[in-house]
CSV table of C-alpha atoms in Angstrom, one decimal:
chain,number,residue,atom,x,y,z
A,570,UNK,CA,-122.3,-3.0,-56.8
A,571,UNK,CA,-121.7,-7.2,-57.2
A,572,UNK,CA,-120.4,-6.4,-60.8
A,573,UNK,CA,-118.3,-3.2,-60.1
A,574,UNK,CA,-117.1,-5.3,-57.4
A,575,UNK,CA,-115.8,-8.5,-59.6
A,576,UNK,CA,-114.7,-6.2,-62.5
A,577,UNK,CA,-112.9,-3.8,-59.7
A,578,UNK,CA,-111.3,-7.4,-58.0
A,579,UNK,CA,-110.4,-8.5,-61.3
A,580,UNK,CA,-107.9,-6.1,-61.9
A,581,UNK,CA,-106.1,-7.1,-58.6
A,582,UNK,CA,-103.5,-9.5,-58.7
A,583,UNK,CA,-104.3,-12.8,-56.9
A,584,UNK,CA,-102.5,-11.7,-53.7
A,585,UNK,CA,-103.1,-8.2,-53.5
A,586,UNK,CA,-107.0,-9.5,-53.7
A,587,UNK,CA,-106.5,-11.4,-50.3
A,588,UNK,CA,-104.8,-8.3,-48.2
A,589,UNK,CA,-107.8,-6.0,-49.3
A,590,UNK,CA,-110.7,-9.2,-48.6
A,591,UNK,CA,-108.7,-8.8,-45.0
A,592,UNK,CA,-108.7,-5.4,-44.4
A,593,UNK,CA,-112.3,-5.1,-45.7
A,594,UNK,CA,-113.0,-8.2,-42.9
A,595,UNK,CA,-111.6,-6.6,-40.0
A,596,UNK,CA,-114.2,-2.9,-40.8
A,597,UNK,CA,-117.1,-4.9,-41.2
A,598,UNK,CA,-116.9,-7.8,-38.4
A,599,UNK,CA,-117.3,-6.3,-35.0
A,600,UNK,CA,-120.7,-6.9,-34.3
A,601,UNK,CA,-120.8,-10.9,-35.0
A,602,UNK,CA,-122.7,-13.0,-32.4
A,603,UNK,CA,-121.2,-14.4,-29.4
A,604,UNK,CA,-120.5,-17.7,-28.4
A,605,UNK,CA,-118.0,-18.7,-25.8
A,606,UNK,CA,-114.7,-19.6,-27.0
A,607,UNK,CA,-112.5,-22.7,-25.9
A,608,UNK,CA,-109.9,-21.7,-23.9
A,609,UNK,CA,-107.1,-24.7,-23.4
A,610,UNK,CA,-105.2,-22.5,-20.7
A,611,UNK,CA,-107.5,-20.1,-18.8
A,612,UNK,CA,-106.1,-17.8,-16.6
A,613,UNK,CA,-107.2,-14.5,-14.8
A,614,UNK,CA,-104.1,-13.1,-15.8
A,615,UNK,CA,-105.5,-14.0,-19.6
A,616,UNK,CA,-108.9,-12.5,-18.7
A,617,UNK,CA,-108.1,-9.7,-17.9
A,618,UNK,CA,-105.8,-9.3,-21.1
A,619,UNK,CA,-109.1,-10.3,-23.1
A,620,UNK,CA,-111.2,-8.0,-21.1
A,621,UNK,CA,-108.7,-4.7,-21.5
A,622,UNK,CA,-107.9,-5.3,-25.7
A,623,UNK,CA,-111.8,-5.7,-26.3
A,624,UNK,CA,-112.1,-2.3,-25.3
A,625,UNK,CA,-109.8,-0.6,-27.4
A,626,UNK,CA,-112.4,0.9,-29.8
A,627,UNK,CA,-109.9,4.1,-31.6
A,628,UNK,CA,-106.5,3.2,-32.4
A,629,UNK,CA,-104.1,3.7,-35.7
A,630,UNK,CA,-102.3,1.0,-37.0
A,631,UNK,CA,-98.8,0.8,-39.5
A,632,UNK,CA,-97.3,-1.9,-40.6
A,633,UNK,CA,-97.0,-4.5,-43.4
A,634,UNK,CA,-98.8,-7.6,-45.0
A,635,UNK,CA,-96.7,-10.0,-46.5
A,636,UNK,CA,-98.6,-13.3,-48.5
A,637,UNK,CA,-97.1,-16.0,-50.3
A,638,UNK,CA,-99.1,-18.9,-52.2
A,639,UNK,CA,-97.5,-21.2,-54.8
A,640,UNK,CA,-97.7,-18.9,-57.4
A,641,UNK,CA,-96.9,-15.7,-56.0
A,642,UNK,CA,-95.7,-13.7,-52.7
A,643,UNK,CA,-96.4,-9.8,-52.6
A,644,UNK,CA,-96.5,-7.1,-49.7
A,645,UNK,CA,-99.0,-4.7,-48.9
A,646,UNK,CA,-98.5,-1.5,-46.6
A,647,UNK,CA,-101.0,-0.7,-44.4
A,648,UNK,CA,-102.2,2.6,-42.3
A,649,UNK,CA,-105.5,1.8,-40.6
A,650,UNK,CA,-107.6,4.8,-38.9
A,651,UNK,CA,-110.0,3.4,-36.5
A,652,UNK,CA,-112.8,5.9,-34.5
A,653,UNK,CA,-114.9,4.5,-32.8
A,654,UNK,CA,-117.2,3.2,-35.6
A,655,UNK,CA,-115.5,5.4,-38.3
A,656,UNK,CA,-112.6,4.2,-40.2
A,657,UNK,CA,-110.0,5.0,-42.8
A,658,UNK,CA,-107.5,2.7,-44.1
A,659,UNK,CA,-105.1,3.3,-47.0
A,660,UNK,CA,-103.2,0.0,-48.7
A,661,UNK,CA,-99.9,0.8,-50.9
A,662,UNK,CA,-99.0,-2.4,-52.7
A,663,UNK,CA,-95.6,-3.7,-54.3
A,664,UNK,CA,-95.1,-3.4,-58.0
A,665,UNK,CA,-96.2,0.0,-58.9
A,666,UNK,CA,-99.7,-1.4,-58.2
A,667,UNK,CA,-100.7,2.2,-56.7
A,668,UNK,CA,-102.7,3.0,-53.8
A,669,UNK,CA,-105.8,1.6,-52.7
A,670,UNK,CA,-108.4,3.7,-49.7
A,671,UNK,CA,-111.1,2.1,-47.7
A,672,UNK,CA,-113.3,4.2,-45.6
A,673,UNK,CA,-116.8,4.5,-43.5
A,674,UNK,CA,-118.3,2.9,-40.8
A,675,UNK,CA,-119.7,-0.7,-39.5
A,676,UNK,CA,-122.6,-0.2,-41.6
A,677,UNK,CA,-120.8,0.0,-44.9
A,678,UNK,CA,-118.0,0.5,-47.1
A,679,UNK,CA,-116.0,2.1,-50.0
A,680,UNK,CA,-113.6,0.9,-51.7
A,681,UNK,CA,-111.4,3.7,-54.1
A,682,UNK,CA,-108.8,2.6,-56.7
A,683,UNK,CA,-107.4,5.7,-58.5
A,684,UNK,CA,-108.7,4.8,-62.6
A,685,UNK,CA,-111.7,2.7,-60.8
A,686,UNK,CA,-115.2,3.5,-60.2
A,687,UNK,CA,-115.7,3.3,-56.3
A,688,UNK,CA,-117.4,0.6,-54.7
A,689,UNK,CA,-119.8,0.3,-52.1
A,690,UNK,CA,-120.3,-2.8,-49.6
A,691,UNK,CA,-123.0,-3.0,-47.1
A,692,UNK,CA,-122.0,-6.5,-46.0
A,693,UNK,CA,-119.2,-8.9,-46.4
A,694,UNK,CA,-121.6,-11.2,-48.8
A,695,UNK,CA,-120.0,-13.0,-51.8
A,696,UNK,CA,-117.1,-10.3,-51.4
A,697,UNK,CA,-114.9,-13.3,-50.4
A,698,UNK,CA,-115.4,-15.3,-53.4
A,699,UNK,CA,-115.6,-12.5,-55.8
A,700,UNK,CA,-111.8,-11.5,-54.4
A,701,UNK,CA,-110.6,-14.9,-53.4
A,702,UNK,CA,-112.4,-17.8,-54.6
A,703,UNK,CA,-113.4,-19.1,-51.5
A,704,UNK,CA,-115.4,-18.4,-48.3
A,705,UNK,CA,-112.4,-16.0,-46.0
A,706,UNK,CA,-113.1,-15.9,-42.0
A,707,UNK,CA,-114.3,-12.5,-42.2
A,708,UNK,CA,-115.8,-12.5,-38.5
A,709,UNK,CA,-112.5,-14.2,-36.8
A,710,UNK,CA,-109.8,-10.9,-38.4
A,711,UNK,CA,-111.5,-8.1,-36.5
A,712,UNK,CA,-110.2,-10.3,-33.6
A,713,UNK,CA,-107.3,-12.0,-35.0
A,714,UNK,CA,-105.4,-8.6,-35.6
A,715,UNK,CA,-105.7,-7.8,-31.7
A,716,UNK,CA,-104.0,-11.0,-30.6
A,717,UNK,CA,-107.9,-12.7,-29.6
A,718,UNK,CA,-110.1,-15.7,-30.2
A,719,UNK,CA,-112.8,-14.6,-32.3
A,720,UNK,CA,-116.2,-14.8,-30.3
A,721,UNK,CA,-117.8,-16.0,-32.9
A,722,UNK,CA,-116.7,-19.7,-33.7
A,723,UNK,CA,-115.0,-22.2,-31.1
A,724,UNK,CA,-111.7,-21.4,-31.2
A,725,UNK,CA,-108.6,-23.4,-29.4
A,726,UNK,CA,-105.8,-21.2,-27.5
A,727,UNK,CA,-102.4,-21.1,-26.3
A,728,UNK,CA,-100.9,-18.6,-24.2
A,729,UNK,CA,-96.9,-17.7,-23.3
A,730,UNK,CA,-95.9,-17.2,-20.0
A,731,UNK,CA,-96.5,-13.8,-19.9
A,732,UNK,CA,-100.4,-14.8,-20.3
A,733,UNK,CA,-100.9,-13.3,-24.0
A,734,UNK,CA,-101.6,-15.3,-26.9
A,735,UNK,CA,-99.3,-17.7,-28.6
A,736,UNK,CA,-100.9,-19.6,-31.1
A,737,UNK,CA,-104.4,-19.8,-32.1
A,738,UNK,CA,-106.2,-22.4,-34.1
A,739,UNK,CA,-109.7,-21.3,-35.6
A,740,UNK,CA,-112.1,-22.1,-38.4
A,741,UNK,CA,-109.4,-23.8,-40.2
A,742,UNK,CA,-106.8,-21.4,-39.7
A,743,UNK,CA,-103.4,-21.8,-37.4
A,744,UNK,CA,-102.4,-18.4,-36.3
A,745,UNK,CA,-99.0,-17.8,-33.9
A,746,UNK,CA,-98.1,-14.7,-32.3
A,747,UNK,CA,-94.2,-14.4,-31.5
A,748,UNK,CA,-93.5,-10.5,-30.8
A,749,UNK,CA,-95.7,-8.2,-29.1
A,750,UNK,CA,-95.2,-4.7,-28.1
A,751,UNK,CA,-96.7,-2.4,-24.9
A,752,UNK,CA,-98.6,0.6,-25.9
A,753,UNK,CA,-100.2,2.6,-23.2
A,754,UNK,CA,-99.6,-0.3,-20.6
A,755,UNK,CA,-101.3,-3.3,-23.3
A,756,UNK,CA,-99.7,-5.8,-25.0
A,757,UNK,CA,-100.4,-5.7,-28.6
A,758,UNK,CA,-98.8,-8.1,-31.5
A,759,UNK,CA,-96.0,-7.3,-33.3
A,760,UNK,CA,-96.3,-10.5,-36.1
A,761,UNK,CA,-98.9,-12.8,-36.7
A,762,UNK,CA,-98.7,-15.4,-39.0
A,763,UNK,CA,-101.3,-17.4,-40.3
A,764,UNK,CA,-101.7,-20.2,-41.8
A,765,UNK,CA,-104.2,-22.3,-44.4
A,766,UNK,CA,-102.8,-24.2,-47.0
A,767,UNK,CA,-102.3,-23.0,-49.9
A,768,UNK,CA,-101.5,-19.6,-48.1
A,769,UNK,CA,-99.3,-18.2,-45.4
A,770,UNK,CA,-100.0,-14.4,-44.6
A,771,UNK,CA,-97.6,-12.4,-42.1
A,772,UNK,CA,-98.5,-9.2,-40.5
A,773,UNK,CA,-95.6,-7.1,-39.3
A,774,UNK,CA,-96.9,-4.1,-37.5
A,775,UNK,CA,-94.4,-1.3,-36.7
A,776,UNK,CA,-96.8,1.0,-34.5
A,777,UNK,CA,-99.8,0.8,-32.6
A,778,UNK,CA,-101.3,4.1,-31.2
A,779,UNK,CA,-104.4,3.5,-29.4
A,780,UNK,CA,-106.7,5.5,-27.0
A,781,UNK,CA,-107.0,3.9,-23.8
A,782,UNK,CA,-110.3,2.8,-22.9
């Protein structure tokens, strides 16, 4: 799997490489330890946020992935089936650079390039330098992408006035949040950009449909 893995991640352009590692972060990294985050502006009001988004568990998610580096800037599409622990996400890049499908559970992954020989992950192990060159905050995504501090790693928080999450700063990463959209009485980001030199990565999601907890 390692070499199917580098020959497969090979083939990806530099930037297409870091919207898959991303995707592939948020399946696998549900189930990290806990630690307690720091929070610079607790509130209940927060809380209670934080409590309601962490138990969204089924949801669909559209929307786009846009990252730029010195060399290059690209944009992924993105349709992400979540159930429960099942999942099935399918990536269209820019550039006639085809389609991309990642499906299973927590426990492991496939990865299907139309021409490719699938891959299968059971962890997130050396998958981040194989696609990126360098260790990616695989834990801190499945969080990120819901507009929370990873549990994880210590994190530092801001909030708006309306209690949800602003900007975020977190293993090396600065993350702000400036639109967010209700869905089924939760607040759930619209953009999130992030930020760690030499890259900035912006997710624009058009639609969230979730099942309320």
């Amino acid at each position: 799997s390692r070499n199917l893995l580098t020959n497969m991640a090979e083939k990806f352009p530099n930037n297409w490489k870091i919207g898959l590692i991303l995707l592939i972060s948020f399946i696998l990294s549900g189930c990290s330890s806990i630690q307690n985050p720091i929070f610079t502006v607790p509130s209940q009001e927060w809380q209670q946020h934080q409590s309601a988004i962490q138990m969204v568990e089924s949801w669909q998610l559209r929307g786009r992935l846009s990252i730029r580096s010195p060399e290059e800037s690209s944009t992924i599409s993105i349709n992400w089936l979540q159930e429960n622990q099942n999942f099935d996400i399918r990536l269209n890049g820019s550039l006639g650079l085809g389609s991309v499908l990642i499906s299973g559970d927590n426990q492991q992954v496939r990865i299907e390039k139309a021409g490719e020989e699938s891959v299968m992950l059971t962890s997130l192990q050396g998958i981040g330098l194989a696609y990126l060159g360098f260790d990616f905050p695989a834990e801190e995504l499945y969080y990120w992408i819901r507009g929370l501090p990873a549990l994880s790693t210590p994190s530092e928080i801001f909030v708006n006035e309306d209690q949800l999450l602003a900007s975020l700063n977190q293993n090396d990463w600065e993350l702000e949040y400036d639109r967010y959209e209700e869905y089924s009485q939760l607040a759930l980001p619209g953009r999130i950009r992030l930020h760690r030199e030499p890259y900035t990565l912006t997710f624009l999601i058009n639609n969230w449909e979730i099942d309320s907890p």
